[in-house]
Amino acid sequence: MEALSPSTLAELRRPRPYPAVSVLAPTHRREPDNAQDRVRLRNALADAKKQLESDPAVTRERRIDVETQLDQALGEIDLTYTEDGVVIFAAPGEHQVWAVGRSVPERVVLSDTFLTRNLVAANAAERPFWVLAVSPDRVTLWNGGAGHVTEARTGGFPLIRGRENFDAERRMQIGDTPSTFRDEDTRHFLREADLAMGRLLRQDPRPLYISGEQAALSVLDESGGVAREGVQVPHGGLAHGTPEAVWQAIQPVIAAEARRNVERVRRELEAARGRKAFAAGVDEVWRNASDGRIRLLAVEENYRVTVRDDAGDHLVPAERGDLDAREDIVDEIVERCLDTGAEVRFVPDGALGDAQGIAGVLRY
């Protein structure tokens, strides 16, 4: 899944000329389940076209435009590399396709904005992070999520030091052989990387891991910038490494951080119980999220529930396909909490004990 930065999300939420169509469909990563995905996608798009044709507010010109966008979107989907869901957005003159690592309900929505809640929840569950790999001549940025990293070409990265400023052989010939990381050109190069990373974190804040030789990490420490915000991983060579090499180096650190975060969430929830600032279960959490009262939301990774809104006061259990059933209420809660400034943490299944899969710490 492509990273869902704040600027990207703001663009997705921008009002569109009606109709802005959102098509959601669950997909499968493995055989034989994925054999049905192409048919389900085609059926979902056929449903979208049927709704467009029957909507009196949609002119013929716009209907043809959006139908063309939907067909183009379908042609761009490679189900060989699918994840757990596909979200298609189409509006007059534009379309986007998002693959998400979290199941989505089958749904077609016509509105003047795109339906983003499932993307937001999937991105939060993905727990995106940055890896900054530094060396004397190259600084590489990696975009990380659950179980993978890919090189990110954004924010000016990768930074590559020109050969004229990094010629160890020439330095040896003229007798100028200071330690690489005491060399002022090298220190200036790493400070530039530090400033670039700081700018990117302000645009797209996430956890940061910084890898490199210990001497390089010490230079970044001295600059007083991002090195103090990130988790340092003393491991050289990753600035020139492969995604697999970066992931293998960073994975144990991320796993340890995840375990510490789960324990911290448990402690915060327990303390909230004691001071009566605790909510548990989808109905109670939903009502507090709607009021903007949740400061910390904890959700078990595979927790899903289908509910129905009972006269606007409570959520009651429902079956998938029931009239007015809300199959993505957990995603809706996650999006609402993030929009109101709450911290959202996904934890392993069973980690919340008797909290029924979802719990929150209240602000008041």
Coordinates of C-alpha atoms in Angstrom, one line a residue:
M1 CA 0.0 0.0 0.0
E2 CA 1.3 3.4 -0.9
A3 CA 1.9 5.7 2.1
L4 CA -1.2 7.8 3.0
S5 CA 0.5 11.1 3.9
P6 CA -1.6 13.9 5.4
S7 CA -1.3 15.9 2.1
T8 CA -2.5 12.8 0.1
L9 CA -5.4 12.3 2.5
A10 CA -6.4 16.0 2.3
E11 CA -6.4 15.7 -1.5
L12 CA -8.6 12.6 -1.4
R13 CA -11.1 14.3 0.8
R14 CA -11.4 17.3 -1.4
P15 CA -14.9 17.8 -2.7
R16 CA -15.4 16.6 -6.3
P17 CA -18.0 17.3 -9.0
Y18 CA -20.8 14.8 -8.4
P19 CA -20.6 11.9 -8.8
A20 CA -17.4 10.9 -6.9
V21 CA -17.6 7.1 -6.9
S22 CA -15.9 4.9 -4.3
V23 CA -15.8 1.1 -5.1
L24 CA -14.6 -1.2 -2.4
A25 CA -14.0 -4.9 -2.8
P26 CA -12.2 -7.5 -0.7
T27 CA -9.4 -9.4 -2.4
H28 CA -7.2 -12.4 -1.4
R29 CA -3.4 -12.8 -1.4
R30 CA -3.3 -16.6 -2.2
E31 CA -4.9 -19.3 -4.3
P32 CA -7.5 -20.6 -4.5
D33 CA -9.4 -17.8 -2.9
N34 CA -8.0 -15.2 -5.3
A35 CA -9.6 -16.9 -8.3
Q36 CA -12.9 -15.1 -7.5
D37 CA -11.4 -11.6 -7.1
R38 CA -11.6 -10.6 -10.8
V39 CA -15.3 -11.6 -11.0
R40 CA -16.1 -9.8 -7.8
L41 CA -14.4 -6.6 -9.0
R42 CA -16.2 -6.7 -12.3
N43 CA -19.5 -7.2 -10.5
A44 CA -18.8 -4.3 -8.2
L45 CA -18.0 -2.0 -11.1
A46 CA -21.2 -3.2 -12.9
D47 CA -23.1 -2.2 -9.7
A48 CA -21.4 1.2 -9.8
K49 CA -22.4 1.7 -13.4
K50 CA -26.0 0.7 -12.7
Q51 CA -26.2 3.2 -9.9
L52 CA -24.8 5.9 -12.2
E53 CA -27.3 5.1 -14.9
S54 CA -30.3 5.2 -12.5
D55 CA -29.2 8.4 -10.7
P56 CA -31.2 11.4 -12.2
A57 CA -28.6 13.8 -10.8
V58 CA -25.9 12.3 -13.1
T59 CA -25.8 13.8 -16.6
R60 CA -25.1 11.5 -19.6
E61 CA -21.8 13.2 -20.3
R62 CA -20.6 12.7 -16.7
R63 CA -21.9 9.2 -16.5
I64 CA -19.8 8.3 -19.6
D65 CA -16.8 10.1 -18.2
V66 CA -16.9 8.3 -14.9
E67 CA -17.6 4.9 -16.5
T68 CA -14.5 5.3 -18.6
Q69 CA -12.5 6.1 -15.5
L70 CA -13.8 3.0 -13.8
D71 CA -12.8 0.8 -16.8
Q72 CA -9.4 2.3 -16.9
A73 CA -9.0 1.7 -13.1
L74 CA -9.9 -2.0 -13.6
G75 CA -7.4 -2.3 -16.3
E76 CA -4.6 -1.1 -14.0
I77 CA -5.3 -3.7 -11.3
D78 CA -2.8 -6.6 -11.2
L79 CA -4.4 -9.2 -9.0
T80 CA -1.2 -11.2 -9.0
Y81 CA 0.1 -8.9 -6.4
T82 CA -3.1 -8.1 -4.5
E83 CA -3.5 -7.6 -0.8
D84 CA -6.6 -7.8 1.3
G85 CA -8.7 -5.2 -0.4
V86 CA -9.0 -2.9 -3.3
V87 CA -10.4 0.7 -3.3
I88 CA -11.2 2.4 -6.5
F89 CA -12.0 6.1 -6.7
A90 CA -13.4 7.6 -9.8
A91 CA -14.8 11.1 -10.6
P92 CA -15.1 13.2 -13.8
G93 CA -11.6 13.3 -15.3
E94 CA -9.8 11.2 -12.7
H95 CA -9.4 7.8 -11.1
Q96 CA -7.2 6.2 -8.4
V97 CA -6.6 2.6 -7.3
W98 CA -5.5 1.7 -3.8
A99 CA -4.5 -1.8 -2.7
V100 CA -4.9 -2.1 1.1
G101 CA -3.6 -4.7 3.6
R102 CA -6.8 -4.8 5.5
S103 CA -10.1 -6.4 4.5
V104 CA -12.8 -4.0 3.2
P105 CA -16.6 -4.6 2.8
E106 CA -18.1 -4.8 -0.7
R107 CA -19.5 -1.3 -1.2
V108 CA -20.3 1.3 -3.9
V109 CA -20.8 4.9 -2.8
L110 CA -21.8 7.9 -4.9
S111 CA -21.2 11.2 -3.3
D112 CA -19.3 14.5 -3.8
T113 CA -16.3 13.2 -1.8
F114 CA -14.4 9.8 -1.8
L115 CA -14.9 7.3 1.0
T116 CA -11.6 7.4 2.8
R117 CA -12.3 5.6 6.1
N118 CA -11.0 2.2 5.0
L119 CA -7.8 3.7 3.6
V120 CA -7.2 5.6 6.8
A121 CA -7.7 2.5 9.0
A122 CA -5.6 0.3 6.7
N123 CA -2.8 2.8 6.9
A124 CA -3.0 3.0 10.6
A125 CA -2.9 -0.8 10.9
E126 CA 0.1 -0.9 8.5
R127 CA 2.0 1.2 11.1
P128 CA 4.1 3.1 8.4
F129 CA 7.6 4.2 9.4
W130 CA 10.7 5.7 7.8
V131 CA 14.2 4.2 7.7
L132 CA 17.0 6.6 7.0
A133 CA 20.2 4.8 5.9
V134 CA 23.3 7.0 6.0
S135 CA 26.9 6.6 4.6
P136 CA 29.6 9.1 3.8
D137 CA 28.6 9.3 0.1
R138 CA 24.9 8.3 0.0
V139 CA 21.8 8.7 2.2
T140 CA 18.8 6.5 1.3
L141 CA 15.2 6.8 2.6
W142 CA 13.1 3.7 2.9
N143 CA 9.3 3.6 3.3
G144 CA 8.3 0.8 5.7
G145 CA 5.1 -0.9 6.7
A146 CA 4.0 -4.3 8.1
G147 CA 6.6 -6.7 6.9
H148 CA 8.3 -4.8 4.1
V149 CA 10.3 -1.7 3.1
T150 CA 10.6 0.0 -0.3
E151 CA 12.9 2.8 -1.4
A152 CA 11.3 6.2 -1.1
R153 CA 12.2 8.8 -3.7
T154 CA 10.8 11.8 -2.0
G155 CA 12.0 14.8 0.0
G156 CA 15.1 15.0 -2.1
F157 CA 16.2 11.4 -1.3
P158 CA 18.4 9.6 -2.1
L159 CA 21.1 12.2 -1.4
I160 CA 24.3 11.4 -3.3
R161 CA 27.6 13.1 -2.7
G162 CA 29.4 14.2 -5.8
R163 CA 32.6 12.4 -6.7
E164 CA 34.6 15.6 -6.6
N165 CA 33.7 15.9 -2.9
F166 CA 34.3 12.3 -2.0
D167 CA 37.5 10.9 -3.5
A168 CA 39.4 8.8 -0.9
E169 CA 42.1 7.9 -3.4
R170 CA 42.9 11.5 -4.0
R171 CA 43.0 12.3 -0.3
M172 CA 45.5 9.4 0.2
Q173 CA 47.7 10.7 -2.6
I174 CA 48.0 14.2 -1.1
G175 CA 48.3 12.9 2.4
D176 CA 45.0 14.2 3.6
T177 CA 43.5 11.2 5.3
P178 CA 41.4 12.2 8.3
S179 CA 38.8 9.8 9.6
T180 CA 35.9 9.8 7.1
F181 CA 33.4 11.1 9.6
R182 CA 35.7 13.8 11.0
D183 CA 36.1 15.2 7.5
E184 CA 34.1 18.5 7.3
D185 CA 32.7 17.8 3.9
T186 CA 31.2 14.5 5.2
R187 CA 29.8 16.2 8.2
H188 CA 28.2 18.9 6.1
F189 CA 26.7 16.2 3.8
L190 CA 25.1 14.4 6.8
R191 CA 23.8 17.6 8.2
E192 CA 22.1 18.3 4.9
A193 CA 20.5 14.8 5.1
D194 CA 19.4 15.7 8.7
L195 CA 17.7 18.9 7.6
A196 CA 16.0 17.2 4.6
M197 CA 14.6 14.4 6.9
G198 CA 13.4 17.0 9.4
R199 CA 11.4 18.7 6.6
L200 CA 9.9 15.4 5.5
L201 CA 8.9 14.5 9.0
R202 CA 7.0 17.8 9.4
Q203 CA 5.1 16.9 6.2
D204 CA 4.6 13.2 6.9
P205 CA 5.3 12.4 10.6
R206 CA 5.9 8.7 11.5
P207 CA 8.3 6.7 13.5
L208 CA 11.9 7.0 12.3
Y209 CA 14.7 4.4 12.3
I210 CA 18.2 5.6 11.4
S211 CA 20.9 3.1 10.3
G212 CA 24.6 3.6 9.7
E213 CA 28.0 3.2 11.2
Q214 CA 28.2 4.4 14.8
A215 CA 30.5 7.2 13.7
A216 CA 27.9 8.5 11.3
L217 CA 25.2 8.3 13.9
S218 CA 27.4 10.3 16.3
V219 CA 27.7 13.0 13.7
L220 CA 23.9 13.2 13.3
D221 CA 23.6 13.2 17.1
E222 CA 25.8 16.3 17.2
S223 CA 23.6 18.1 14.8
G224 CA 20.7 17.9 17.2
G225 CA 18.1 17.1 14.6
V226 CA 16.2 14.0 13.6
A227 CA 18.7 11.6 15.2
R228 CA 17.3 12.6 18.6
E229 CA 13.7 11.8 17.4
G230 CA 14.5 8.4 15.8
V231 CA 15.6 5.0 16.9
Q232 CA 19.3 4.4 16.0
V233 CA 20.3 1.1 14.4
P234 CA 24.1 0.8 14.3
H235 CA 24.4 -1.1 11.0
G236 CA 26.5 0.0 8.0
G237 CA 26.0 -0.6 4.4
L238 CA 22.2 -0.2 4.1
A239 CA 22.4 3.1 2.2
H240 CA 23.6 1.0 -0.7
G241 CA 21.6 -2.1 0.3
T242 CA 18.6 -4.0 -1.0
P243 CA 15.1 -3.8 0.5
E244 CA 15.5 -7.3 1.9
A245 CA 18.8 -6.4 3.6
V246 CA 17.2 -3.3 5.1
W247 CA 14.2 -5.2 6.3
Q248 CA 16.4 -8.0 7.9
A249 CA 18.4 -5.4 9.7
I250 CA 15.5 -3.3 11.0
Q251 CA 12.9 -6.0 11.7
P252 CA 14.3 -7.1 15.2
V253 CA 14.3 -3.5 16.3
I254 CA 10.8 -2.9 15.1
A255 CA 9.5 -6.1 16.7
A256 CA 11.0 -5.0 20.0
E257 CA 9.5 -1.6 19.7
A258 CA 6.1 -3.2 18.9
R259 CA 6.3 -5.3 22.1
R260 CA 7.1 -2.3 24.2
N261 CA 4.2 -0.4 22.6
V262 CA 1.7 -3.1 23.4
E263 CA 2.8 -3.2 27.0
R264 CA 2.5 0.6 27.2
V265 CA -1.0 0.4 25.8
R266 CA -2.0 -2.2 28.3
R267 CA -0.7 -0.1 31.2
E268 CA -2.5 3.0 29.9
L269 CA -5.8 1.1 29.6
E270 CA -5.5 -0.4 33.1
A271 CA -4.7 3.0 34.6
A272 CA -7.7 4.4 32.7
R273 CA -10.0 1.8 34.3
G274 CA -8.8 2.9 37.7
R275 CA -9.7 6.5 37.1
K276 CA -12.9 5.7 35.2
A277 CA -11.6 7.1 31.9
F278 CA -12.0 3.8 30.1
A279 CA -14.3 2.7 27.3
A280 CA -14.6 -0.9 25.9
G281 CA -16.7 -2.6 23.3
V282 CA -17.7 -1.2 19.9
D283 CA -20.9 0.6 21.1
E284 CA -19.3 2.4 24.0
V285 CA -16.1 3.3 22.0
W286 CA -18.2 4.5 19.0
R287 CA -20.2 6.9 21.1
N288 CA -17.1 8.3 22.8
A289 CA -15.3 8.6 19.5
S290 CA -18.3 10.4 18.0
D291 CA -17.9 13.0 20.8
G292 CA -14.2 13.3 20.3
R293 CA -13.5 12.1 23.8
I294 CA -11.0 9.3 23.0
R295 CA -7.3 10.1 23.6
L296 CA -5.9 6.6 22.9
L297 CA -7.7 3.9 20.8
A298 CA -6.5 0.3 20.9
V299 CA -7.9 -2.2 18.3
E300 CA -7.0 -5.9 18.0
E301 CA -5.6 -6.4 14.5
N302 CA -8.3 -8.7 13.1
Y303 CA -11.2 -7.3 15.0
R304 CA -14.2 -6.8 12.7
V305 CA -17.9 -6.5 13.6
T306 CA -21.1 -5.8 11.7
V307 CA -23.6 -3.6 13.5
R308 CA -26.7 -1.5 12.9
D309 CA -27.4 2.0 14.3
D310 CA -30.3 1.6 16.7
A311 CA -32.2 5.0 16.3
G312 CA -28.9 6.9 16.6
D313 CA -28.3 6.0 20.2
H314 CA -26.6 2.6 20.2
L315 CA -25.0 0.0 17.9
V316 CA -26.6 -3.4 17.9
P317 CA -25.2 -6.6 16.3
A318 CA -26.3 -7.2 12.7
E319 CA -25.7 -9.7 9.9
R320 CA -23.7 -8.8 6.8
G321 CA -26.1 -7.8 4.1
D322 CA -28.8 -6.6 6.6
L323 CA -30.6 -3.4 5.7
D324 CA -28.6 -0.5 7.2
A325 CA -25.8 -2.8 8.3
R326 CA -22.4 -1.1 8.9
E327 CA -19.7 -3.6 8.1
D328 CA -16.8 -1.2 8.5
I329 CA -17.7 0.5 11.8
V330 CA -14.3 -0.3 13.2
D331 CA -12.6 1.6 10.3
E332 CA -15.1 4.5 10.9
I333 CA -14.1 4.6 14.5
V334 CA -10.4 4.6 13.7
E335 CA -10.8 7.4 11.2
R336 CA -12.9 9.5 13.6
C337 CA -10.3 9.1 16.4
L338 CA -7.4 10.1 14.1
D339 CA -9.3 13.1 12.9
T340 CA -9.8 14.2 16.5
G341 CA -6.1 13.9 17.4
A342 CA -6.2 10.5 19.2
E343 CA -3.4 8.0 19.1
V344 CA -4.5 4.8 17.4
R345 CA -2.7 1.5 18.2
F346 CA -3.4 -1.9 16.6
V347 CA -2.4 -4.8 18.9
P348 CA -2.3 -8.6 18.5
D349 CA -5.5 -10.5 18.7
G350 CA -6.4 -11.3 22.3
A351 CA -4.2 -8.5 23.8
L352 CA -7.2 -6.6 25.1
G353 CA -8.6 -9.4 27.1
D354 CA -12.2 -8.8 28.1
A355 CA -12.4 -5.5 26.2
Q356 CA -14.1 -7.2 23.3
G357 CA -11.5 -6.3 20.6
I358 CA -11.6 -2.5 21.0
A359 CA -10.9 -0.1 23.9
G360 CA -10.1 3.5 24.5
V361 CA -8.6 5.9 27.1
L362 CA -10.9 8.9 27.4
R363 CA -9.8 12.5 27.6
Y364 CA -12.4 13.4 30.1

